[in-house]
mmCIF file of C-alpha atoms and ligand atoms in Angstrom:
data_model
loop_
_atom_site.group_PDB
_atom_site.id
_atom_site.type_symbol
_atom_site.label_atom_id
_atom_site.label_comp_id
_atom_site.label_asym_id
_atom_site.label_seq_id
_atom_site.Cartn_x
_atom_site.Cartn_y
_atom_site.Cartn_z
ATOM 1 C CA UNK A 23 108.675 178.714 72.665
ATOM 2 C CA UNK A 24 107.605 179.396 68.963
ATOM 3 C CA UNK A 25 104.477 180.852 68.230
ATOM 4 C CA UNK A 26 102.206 178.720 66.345
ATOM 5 C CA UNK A 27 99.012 178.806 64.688
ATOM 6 C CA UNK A 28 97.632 176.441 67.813
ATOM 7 C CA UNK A 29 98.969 178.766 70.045
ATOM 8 C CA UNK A 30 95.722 180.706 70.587
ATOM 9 C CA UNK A 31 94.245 177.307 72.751
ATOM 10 C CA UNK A 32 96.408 179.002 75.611
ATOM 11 C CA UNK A 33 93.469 181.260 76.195
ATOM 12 C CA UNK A 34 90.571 178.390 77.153
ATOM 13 C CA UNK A 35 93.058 177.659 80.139
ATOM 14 C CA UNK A 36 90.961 179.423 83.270
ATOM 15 C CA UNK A 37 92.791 180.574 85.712
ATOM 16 C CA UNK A 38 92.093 178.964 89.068
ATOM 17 C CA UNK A 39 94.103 180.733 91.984
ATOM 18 C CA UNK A 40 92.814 180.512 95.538
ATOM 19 C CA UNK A 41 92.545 183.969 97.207
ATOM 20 C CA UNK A 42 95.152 185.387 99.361
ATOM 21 C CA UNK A 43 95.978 185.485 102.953
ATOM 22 C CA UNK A 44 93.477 182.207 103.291
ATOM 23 C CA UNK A 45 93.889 179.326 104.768
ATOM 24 C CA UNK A 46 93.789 176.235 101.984
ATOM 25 C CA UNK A 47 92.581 172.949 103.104
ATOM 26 C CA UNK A 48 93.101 170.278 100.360
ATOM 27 C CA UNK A 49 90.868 167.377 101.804
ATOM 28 C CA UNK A 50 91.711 163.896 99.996
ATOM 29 C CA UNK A 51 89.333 160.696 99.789
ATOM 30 C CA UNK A 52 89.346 157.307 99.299
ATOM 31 C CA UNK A 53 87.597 156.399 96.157
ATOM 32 C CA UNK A 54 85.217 153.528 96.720
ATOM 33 C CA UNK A 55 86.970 152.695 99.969
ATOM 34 C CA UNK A 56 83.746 150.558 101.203
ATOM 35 C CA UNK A 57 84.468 148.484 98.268
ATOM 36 C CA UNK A 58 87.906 148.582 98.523
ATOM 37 C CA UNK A 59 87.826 147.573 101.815
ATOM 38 C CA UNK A 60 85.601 143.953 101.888
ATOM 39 C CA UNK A 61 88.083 143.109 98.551
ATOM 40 C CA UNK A 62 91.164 143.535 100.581
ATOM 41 C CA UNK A 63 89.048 142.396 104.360
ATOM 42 C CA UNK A 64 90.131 145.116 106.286
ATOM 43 C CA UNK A 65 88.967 144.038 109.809
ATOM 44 C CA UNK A 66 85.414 145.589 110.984
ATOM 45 C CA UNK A 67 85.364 148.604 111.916
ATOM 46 C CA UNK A 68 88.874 149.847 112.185
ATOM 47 C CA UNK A 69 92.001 148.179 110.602
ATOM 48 C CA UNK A 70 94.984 149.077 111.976
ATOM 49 C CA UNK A 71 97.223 148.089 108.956
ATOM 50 C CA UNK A 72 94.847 150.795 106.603
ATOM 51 C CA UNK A 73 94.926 153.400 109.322
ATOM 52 C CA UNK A 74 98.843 153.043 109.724
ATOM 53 C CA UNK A 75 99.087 152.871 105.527
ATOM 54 C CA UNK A 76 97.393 156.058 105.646
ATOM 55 C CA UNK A 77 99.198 157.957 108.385
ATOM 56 C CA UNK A 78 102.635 156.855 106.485
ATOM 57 C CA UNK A 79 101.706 158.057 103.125
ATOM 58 C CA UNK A 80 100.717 161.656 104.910
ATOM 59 C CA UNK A 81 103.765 161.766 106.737
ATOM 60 C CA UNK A 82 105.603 161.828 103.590
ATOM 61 C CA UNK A 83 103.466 164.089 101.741
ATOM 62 C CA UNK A 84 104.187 166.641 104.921
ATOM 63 C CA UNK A 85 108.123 165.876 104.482
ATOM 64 C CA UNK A 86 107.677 166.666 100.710
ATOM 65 C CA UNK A 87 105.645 169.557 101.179
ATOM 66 C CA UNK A 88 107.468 172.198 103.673
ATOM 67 C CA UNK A 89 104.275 174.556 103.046
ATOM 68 C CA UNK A 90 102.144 172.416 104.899
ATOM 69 C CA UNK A 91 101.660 172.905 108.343
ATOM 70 C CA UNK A 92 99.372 170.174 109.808
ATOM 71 C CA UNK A 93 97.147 167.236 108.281
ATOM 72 C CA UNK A 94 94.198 165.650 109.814
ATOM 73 C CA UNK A 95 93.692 162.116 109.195
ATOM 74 C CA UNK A 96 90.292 159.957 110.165
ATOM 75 C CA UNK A 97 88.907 156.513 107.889
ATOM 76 C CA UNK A 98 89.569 156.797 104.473
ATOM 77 C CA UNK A 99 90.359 160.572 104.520
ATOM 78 C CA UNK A 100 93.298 163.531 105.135
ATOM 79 C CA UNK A 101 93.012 167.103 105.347
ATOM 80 C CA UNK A 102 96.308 168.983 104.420
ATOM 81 C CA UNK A 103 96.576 172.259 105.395
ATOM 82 C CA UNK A 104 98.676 175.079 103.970
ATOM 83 C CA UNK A 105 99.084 178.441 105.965
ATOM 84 C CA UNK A 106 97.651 181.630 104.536
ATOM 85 C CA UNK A 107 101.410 182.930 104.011
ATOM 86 C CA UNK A 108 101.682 179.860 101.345
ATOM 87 C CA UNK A 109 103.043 180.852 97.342
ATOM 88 C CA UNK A 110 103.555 177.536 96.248
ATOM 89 C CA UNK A 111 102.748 176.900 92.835
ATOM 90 C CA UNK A 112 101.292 180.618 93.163
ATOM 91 C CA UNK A 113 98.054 179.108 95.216
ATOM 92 C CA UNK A 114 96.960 177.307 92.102
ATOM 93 C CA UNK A 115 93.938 175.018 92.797
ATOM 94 C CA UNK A 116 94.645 172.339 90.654
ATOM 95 C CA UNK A 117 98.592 172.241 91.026
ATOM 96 C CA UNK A 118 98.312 171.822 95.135
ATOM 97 C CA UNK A 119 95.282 169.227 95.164
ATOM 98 C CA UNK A 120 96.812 167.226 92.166
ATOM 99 C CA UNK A 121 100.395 167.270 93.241
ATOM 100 C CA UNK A 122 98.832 166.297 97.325
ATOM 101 C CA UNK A 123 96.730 163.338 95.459
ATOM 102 C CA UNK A 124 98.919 162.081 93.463
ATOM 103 C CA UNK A 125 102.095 162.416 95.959
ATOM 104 C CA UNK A 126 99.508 160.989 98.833
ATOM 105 C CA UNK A 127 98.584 157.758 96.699
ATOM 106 C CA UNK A 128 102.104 156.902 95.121
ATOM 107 C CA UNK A 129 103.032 156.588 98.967
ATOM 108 C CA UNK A 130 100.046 154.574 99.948
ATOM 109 C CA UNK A 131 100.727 152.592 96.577
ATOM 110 C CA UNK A 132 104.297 151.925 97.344
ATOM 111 C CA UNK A 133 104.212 151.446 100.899
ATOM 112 C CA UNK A 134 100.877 148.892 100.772
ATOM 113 C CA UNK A 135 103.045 145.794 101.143
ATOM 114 C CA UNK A 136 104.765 146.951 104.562
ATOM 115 C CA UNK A 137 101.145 147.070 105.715
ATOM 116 C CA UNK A 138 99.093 144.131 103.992
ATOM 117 C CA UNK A 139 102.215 141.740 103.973
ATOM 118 C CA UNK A 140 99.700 138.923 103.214
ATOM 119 C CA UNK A 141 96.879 140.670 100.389
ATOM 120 C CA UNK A 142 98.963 141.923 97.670
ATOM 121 C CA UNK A 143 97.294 144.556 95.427
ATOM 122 C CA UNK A 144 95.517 143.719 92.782
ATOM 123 C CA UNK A 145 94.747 145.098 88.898
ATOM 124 C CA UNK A 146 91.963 146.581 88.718
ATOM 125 C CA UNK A 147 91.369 147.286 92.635
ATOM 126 C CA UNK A 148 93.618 149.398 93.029
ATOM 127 C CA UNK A 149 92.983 152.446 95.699
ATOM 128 C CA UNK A 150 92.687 155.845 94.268
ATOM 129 C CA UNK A 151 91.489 159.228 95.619
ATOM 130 C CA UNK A 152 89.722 162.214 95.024
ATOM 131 C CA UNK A 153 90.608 165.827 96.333
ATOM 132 C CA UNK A 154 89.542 169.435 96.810
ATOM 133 C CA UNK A 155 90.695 172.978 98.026
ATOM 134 C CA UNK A 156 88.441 174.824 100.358
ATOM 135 C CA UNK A 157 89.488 178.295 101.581
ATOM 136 C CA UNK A 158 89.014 179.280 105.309
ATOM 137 C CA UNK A 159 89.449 183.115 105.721
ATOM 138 C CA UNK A 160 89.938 182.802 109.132
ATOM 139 C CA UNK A 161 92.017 180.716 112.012
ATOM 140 C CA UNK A 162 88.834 180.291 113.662
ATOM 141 C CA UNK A 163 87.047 178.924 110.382
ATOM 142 C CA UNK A 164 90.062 177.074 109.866
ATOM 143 C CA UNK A 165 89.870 175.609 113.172
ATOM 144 C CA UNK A 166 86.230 174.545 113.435
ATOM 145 C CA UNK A 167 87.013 172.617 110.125
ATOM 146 C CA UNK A 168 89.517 170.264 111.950
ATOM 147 C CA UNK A 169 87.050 170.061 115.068
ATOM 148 C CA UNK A 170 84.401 169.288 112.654
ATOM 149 C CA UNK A 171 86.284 166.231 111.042
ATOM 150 C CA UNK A 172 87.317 165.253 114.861
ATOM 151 C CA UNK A 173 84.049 165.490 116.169
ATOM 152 C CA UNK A 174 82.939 163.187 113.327
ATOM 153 C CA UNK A 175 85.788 160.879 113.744
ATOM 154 C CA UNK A 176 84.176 160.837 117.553
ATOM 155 C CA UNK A 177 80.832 160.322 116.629
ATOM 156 C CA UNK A 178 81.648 157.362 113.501
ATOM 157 C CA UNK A 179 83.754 155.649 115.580
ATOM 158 C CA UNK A 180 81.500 155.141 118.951
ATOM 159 C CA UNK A 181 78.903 154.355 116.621
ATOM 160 C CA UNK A 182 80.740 151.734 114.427
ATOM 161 C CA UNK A 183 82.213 150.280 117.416
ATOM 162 C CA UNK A 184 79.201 149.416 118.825
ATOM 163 C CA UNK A 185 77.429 148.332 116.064
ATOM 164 C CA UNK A 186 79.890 146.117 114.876
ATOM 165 C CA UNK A 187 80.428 145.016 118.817
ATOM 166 C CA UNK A 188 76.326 143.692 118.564
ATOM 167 C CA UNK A 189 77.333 142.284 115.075
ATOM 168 C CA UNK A 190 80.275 140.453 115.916
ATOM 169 C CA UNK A 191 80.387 139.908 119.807
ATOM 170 C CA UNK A 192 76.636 139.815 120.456
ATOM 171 C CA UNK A 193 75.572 137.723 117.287
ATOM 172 C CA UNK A 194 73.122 140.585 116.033
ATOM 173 C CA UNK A 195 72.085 140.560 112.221
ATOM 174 C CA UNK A 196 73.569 143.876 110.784
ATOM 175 C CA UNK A 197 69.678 144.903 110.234
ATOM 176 C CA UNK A 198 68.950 144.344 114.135
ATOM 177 C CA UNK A 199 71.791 146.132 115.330
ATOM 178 C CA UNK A 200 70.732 149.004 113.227
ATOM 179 C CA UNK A 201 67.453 149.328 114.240
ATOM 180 C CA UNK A 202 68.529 148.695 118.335
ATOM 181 C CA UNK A 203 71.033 151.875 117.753
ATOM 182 C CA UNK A 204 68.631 154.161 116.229
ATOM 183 C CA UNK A 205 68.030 157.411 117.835
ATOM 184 C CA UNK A 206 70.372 156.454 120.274
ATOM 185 C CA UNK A 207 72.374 159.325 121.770
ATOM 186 C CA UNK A 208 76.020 158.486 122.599
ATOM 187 C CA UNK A 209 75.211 158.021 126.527
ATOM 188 C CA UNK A 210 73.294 155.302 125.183
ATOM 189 C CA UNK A 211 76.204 153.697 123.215
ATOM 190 C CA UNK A 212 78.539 153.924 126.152
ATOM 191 C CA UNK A 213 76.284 151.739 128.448
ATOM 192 C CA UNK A 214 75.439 149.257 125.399
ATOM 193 C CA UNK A 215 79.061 149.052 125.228
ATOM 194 C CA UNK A 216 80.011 148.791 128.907
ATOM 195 C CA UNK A 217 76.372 146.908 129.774
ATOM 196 C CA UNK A 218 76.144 144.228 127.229
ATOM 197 C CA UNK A 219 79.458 143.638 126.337
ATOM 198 C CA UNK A 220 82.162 145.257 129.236
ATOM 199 C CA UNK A 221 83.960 147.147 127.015
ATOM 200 C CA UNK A 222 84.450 151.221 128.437
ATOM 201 C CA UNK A 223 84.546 153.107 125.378
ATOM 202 C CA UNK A 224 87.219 155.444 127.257
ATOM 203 C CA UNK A 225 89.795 152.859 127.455
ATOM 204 C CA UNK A 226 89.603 152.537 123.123
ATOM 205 C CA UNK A 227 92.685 152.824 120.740
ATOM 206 C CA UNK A 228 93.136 156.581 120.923
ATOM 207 C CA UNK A 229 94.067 156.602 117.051
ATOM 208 C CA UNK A 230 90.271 155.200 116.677
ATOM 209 C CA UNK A 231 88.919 157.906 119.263
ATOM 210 C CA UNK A 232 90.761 160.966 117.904
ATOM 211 C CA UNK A 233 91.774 160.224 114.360
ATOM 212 C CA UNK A 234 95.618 160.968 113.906
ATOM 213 C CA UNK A 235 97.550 164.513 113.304
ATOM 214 C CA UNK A 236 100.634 165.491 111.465
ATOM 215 C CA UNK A 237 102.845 167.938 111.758
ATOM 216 C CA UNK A 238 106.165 169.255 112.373
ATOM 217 C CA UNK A 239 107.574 169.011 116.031
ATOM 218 C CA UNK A 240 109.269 171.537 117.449
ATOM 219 C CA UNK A 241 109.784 172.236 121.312
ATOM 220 C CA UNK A 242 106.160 172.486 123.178
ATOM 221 C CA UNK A 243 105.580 176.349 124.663
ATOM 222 C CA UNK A 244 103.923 176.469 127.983
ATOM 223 C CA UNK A 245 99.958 176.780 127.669
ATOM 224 C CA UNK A 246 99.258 180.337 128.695
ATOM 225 C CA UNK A 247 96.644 181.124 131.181
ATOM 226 C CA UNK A 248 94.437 183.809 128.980
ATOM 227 C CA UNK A 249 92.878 181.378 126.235
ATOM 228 C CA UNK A 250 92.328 184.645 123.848
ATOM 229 C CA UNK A 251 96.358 184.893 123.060
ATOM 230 C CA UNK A 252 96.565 181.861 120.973
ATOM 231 C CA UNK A 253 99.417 182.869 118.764
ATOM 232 C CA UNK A 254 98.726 183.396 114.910
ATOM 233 C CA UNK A 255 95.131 184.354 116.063
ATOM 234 C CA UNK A 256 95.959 188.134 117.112
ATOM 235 C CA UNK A 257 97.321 188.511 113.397
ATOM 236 C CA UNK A 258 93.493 187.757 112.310
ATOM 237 C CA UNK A 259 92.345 191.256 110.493
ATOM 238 C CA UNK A 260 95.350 192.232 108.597
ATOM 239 C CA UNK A 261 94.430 192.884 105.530
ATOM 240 C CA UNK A 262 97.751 192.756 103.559
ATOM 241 C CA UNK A 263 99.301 189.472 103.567
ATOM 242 C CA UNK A 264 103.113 189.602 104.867
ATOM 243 C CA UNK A 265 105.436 189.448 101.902
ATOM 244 C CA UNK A 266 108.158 187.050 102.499
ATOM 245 C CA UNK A 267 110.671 187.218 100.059
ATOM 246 C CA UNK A 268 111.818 183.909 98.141
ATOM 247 C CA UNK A 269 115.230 183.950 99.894
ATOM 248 C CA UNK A 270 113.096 184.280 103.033
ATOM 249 C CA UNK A 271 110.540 181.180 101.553
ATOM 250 C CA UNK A 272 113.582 179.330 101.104
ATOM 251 C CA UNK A 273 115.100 179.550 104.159
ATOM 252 C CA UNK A 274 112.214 179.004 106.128
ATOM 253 C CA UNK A 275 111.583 175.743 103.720
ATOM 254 C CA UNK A 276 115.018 173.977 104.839
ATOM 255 C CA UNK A 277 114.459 174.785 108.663
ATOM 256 C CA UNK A 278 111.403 172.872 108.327
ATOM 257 C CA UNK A 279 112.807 170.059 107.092
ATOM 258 C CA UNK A 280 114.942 169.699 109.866
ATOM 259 C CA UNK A 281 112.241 168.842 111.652
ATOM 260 C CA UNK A 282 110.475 165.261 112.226
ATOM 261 C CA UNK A 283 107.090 164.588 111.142
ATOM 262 C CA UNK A 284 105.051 163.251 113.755
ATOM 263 C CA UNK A 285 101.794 161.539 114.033
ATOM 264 C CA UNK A 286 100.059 161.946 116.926
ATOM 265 C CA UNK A 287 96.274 161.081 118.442
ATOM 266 C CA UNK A 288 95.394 164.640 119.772
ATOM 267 C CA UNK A 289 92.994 166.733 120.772
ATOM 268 C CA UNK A 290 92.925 169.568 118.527
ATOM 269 C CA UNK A 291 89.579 171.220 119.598
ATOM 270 C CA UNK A 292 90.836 172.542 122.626
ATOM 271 C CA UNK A 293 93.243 175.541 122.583
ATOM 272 C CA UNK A 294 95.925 173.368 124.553
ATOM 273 C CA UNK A 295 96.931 171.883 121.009
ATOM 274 C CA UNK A 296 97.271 175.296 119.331
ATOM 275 C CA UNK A 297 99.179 177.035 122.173
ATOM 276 C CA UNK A 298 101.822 174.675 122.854
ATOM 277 C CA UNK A 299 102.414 174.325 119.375
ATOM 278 C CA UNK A 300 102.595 178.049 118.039
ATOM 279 C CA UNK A 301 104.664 177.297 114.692
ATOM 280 C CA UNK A 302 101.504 175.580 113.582
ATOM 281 C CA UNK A 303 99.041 178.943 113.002
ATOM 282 C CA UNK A 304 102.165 181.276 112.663
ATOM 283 C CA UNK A 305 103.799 179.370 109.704
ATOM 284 C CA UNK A 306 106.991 180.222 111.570
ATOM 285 C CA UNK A 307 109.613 177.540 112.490
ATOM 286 C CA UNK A 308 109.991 176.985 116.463
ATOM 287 C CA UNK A 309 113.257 175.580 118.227
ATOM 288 C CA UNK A 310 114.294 172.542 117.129
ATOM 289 C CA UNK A 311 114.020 169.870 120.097
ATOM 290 C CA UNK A 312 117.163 169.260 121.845
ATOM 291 C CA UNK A 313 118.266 164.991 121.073
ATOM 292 C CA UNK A 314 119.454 163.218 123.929
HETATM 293 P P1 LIG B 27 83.412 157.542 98.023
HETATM 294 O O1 LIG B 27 84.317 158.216 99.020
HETATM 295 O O2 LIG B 27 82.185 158.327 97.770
HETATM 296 O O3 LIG B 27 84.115 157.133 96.773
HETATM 297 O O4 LIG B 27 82.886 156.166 98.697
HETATM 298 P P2 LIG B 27 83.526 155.318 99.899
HETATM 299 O O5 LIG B 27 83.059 153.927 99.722
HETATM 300 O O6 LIG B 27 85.003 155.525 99.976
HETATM 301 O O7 LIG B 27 82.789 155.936 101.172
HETATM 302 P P3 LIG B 27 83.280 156.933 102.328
HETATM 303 O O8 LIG B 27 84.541 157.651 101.996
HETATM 304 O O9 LIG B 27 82.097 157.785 102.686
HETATM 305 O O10 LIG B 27 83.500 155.978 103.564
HETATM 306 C C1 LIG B 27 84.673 155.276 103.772
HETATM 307 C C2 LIG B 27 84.448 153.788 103.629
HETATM 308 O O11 LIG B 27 85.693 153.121 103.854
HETATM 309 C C3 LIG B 27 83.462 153.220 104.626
HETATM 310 O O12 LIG B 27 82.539 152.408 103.937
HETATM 311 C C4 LIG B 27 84.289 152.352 105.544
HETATM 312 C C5 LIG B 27 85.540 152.083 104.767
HETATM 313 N N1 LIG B 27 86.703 152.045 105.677
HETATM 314 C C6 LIG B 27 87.594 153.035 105.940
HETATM 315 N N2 LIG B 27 88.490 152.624 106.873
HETATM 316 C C7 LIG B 27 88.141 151.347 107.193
HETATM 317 C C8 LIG B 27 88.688 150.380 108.086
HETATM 318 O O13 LIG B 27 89.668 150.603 108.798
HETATM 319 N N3 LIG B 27 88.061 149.172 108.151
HETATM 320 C C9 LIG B 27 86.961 148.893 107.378
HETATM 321 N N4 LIG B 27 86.403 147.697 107.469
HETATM 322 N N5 LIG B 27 86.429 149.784 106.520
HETATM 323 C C10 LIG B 27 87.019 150.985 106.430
HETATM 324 MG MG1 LIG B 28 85.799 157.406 100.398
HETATM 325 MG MG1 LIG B 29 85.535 158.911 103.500
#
């Protein structure tokens, strides 16, 4: 390119890398959503069309982007994680959350009429979202993030279905209900549930219960007895980050592709999750499943 006399701008441009040998979370939310959701009557307190919408439109921001290795999905938000090995766009902040938001919402755009056959989209409601990158220096940090987003999915959910259970099956005013479920514990809410209205929270929609994760399947590994050898985990203290070469990137980036993105309505507190599925924390490719 020519220098210029406008050239000198270049320098207001702050650099805005995320640190090394971290874990990078980009979480993405809808904008408004509450909104958003009376204009377009998504059913009270879970619709199955916007969860599904959702869950597509992450499954093909995974298939886009090999360096993700798991996303964690729950109401109107997704967390998309990239393992600390991850170069793309040389960890820049605002290339990775831009390209996820934008990528994430073209999908939702495009794919909204497989979903809401009957409400087409309208100008100016139109769903957008918002993004950012956290860093988690450690697999455990990185961990008790997702827990923390499934314990909340856990917690919203029992308390949305029952409220909106009062609301809608029990007659309640919305102000009544409220005021019935405060201080409640979630004992409480599971014998309102199963009490007043039969219902055994247990035997809910797991997607609703556990929120929905992405990733790549491979072939599961048996769960080892000794819950400290979680693969990926025993790497935790090196202080260099592996160097993996670009021919090395690239070849790791086309065996992922060969494998199917799945959604799933998991447990991914527990260890179980993590051991069985060790390409997850080691960034590595597993075997490919054998097809019948
Ligand atoms: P924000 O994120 O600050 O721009 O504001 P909102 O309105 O998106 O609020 P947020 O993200 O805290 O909460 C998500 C809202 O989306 C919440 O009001 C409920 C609504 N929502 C999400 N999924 C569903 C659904 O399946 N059914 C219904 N009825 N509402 C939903
Ligand atoms: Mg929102
Ligand atoms: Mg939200």
């Amino acid at each position: 390119m020519a220098n210029s006399k406008y050239e000198y701008v270049k320098a207001f441009e702050q650099p805005d890398i995320l640190l090394p040998n971290t874990w990078i979370v980009v979480r993405i939310d809808g904008r408004g959503f509450h909104k958003l959701s009376d204009r377009y009557a998504f059913k009270k307190p879970n619709d199955r069309r916007a969860l599904d919408l959702m869950n597509a439109a992450a499954v093909e921001v995974l298939k886009d982007l090999s360096d993700l290795v798991i996303a964690y999905g729950v109401s109107d938000e997704y967390s998309f994680v990239f393992h600390p090995t991850c170069d793309l766009f040389d960890r820049r902040s605002a290339k990775l959350v831009t390209t996820i938001v934008s990528t994430f919402t073209a999908h939702y755009i495009y794919q909204w009429g497989n979903y809401f056959q009957d409400t087409p989209l309208q100008s100016p409601y139109l769903p957008s979202f918002d993004g950012r990158a956290v860093m988690y220096p450690t697999t455990k940090n990185m961990r008790d993030y997702m827990s923390w987003r499934q314990v909340d999915c856990h917690i919203n959910n029992l308390y949305n279905t029952t409220f909106w259970t009062m609301v809608l099956q029990g007659g309640m005013s919305n102000t009544d209900a409220e005021r019935e479920l405060k201080g409640t514990v979630s004992a409480d809410k599971n014998e309102i549930l199963f009490k007043m209205f039969g219902i055994n929270y247990n035997n809910e929609d797991e997607m609703l219960k556990k929120g929905s994760v992405v990733f790549r399947q491979y072939q599961l590994e048996e769960v080892k007895s000794d819950p400290k050898t979680v693969q990926g985990q025993e790497e935790e203290g090196t202080s260099v980050p592996e160097k993996v070469s670009k021919s090395q990137q690239e070849k790791i980036r086309r065996l992922r592709r060969k494998a199917q993105v799945v959604v799933e309505h998991v447990d991914i507190i527990k260890d179980d999750f993590w051991q069985q599925r060790p390409w997850i924390l080691s960034g590595k490719p597993g075997k490919l499943p054998v097809r019948a």
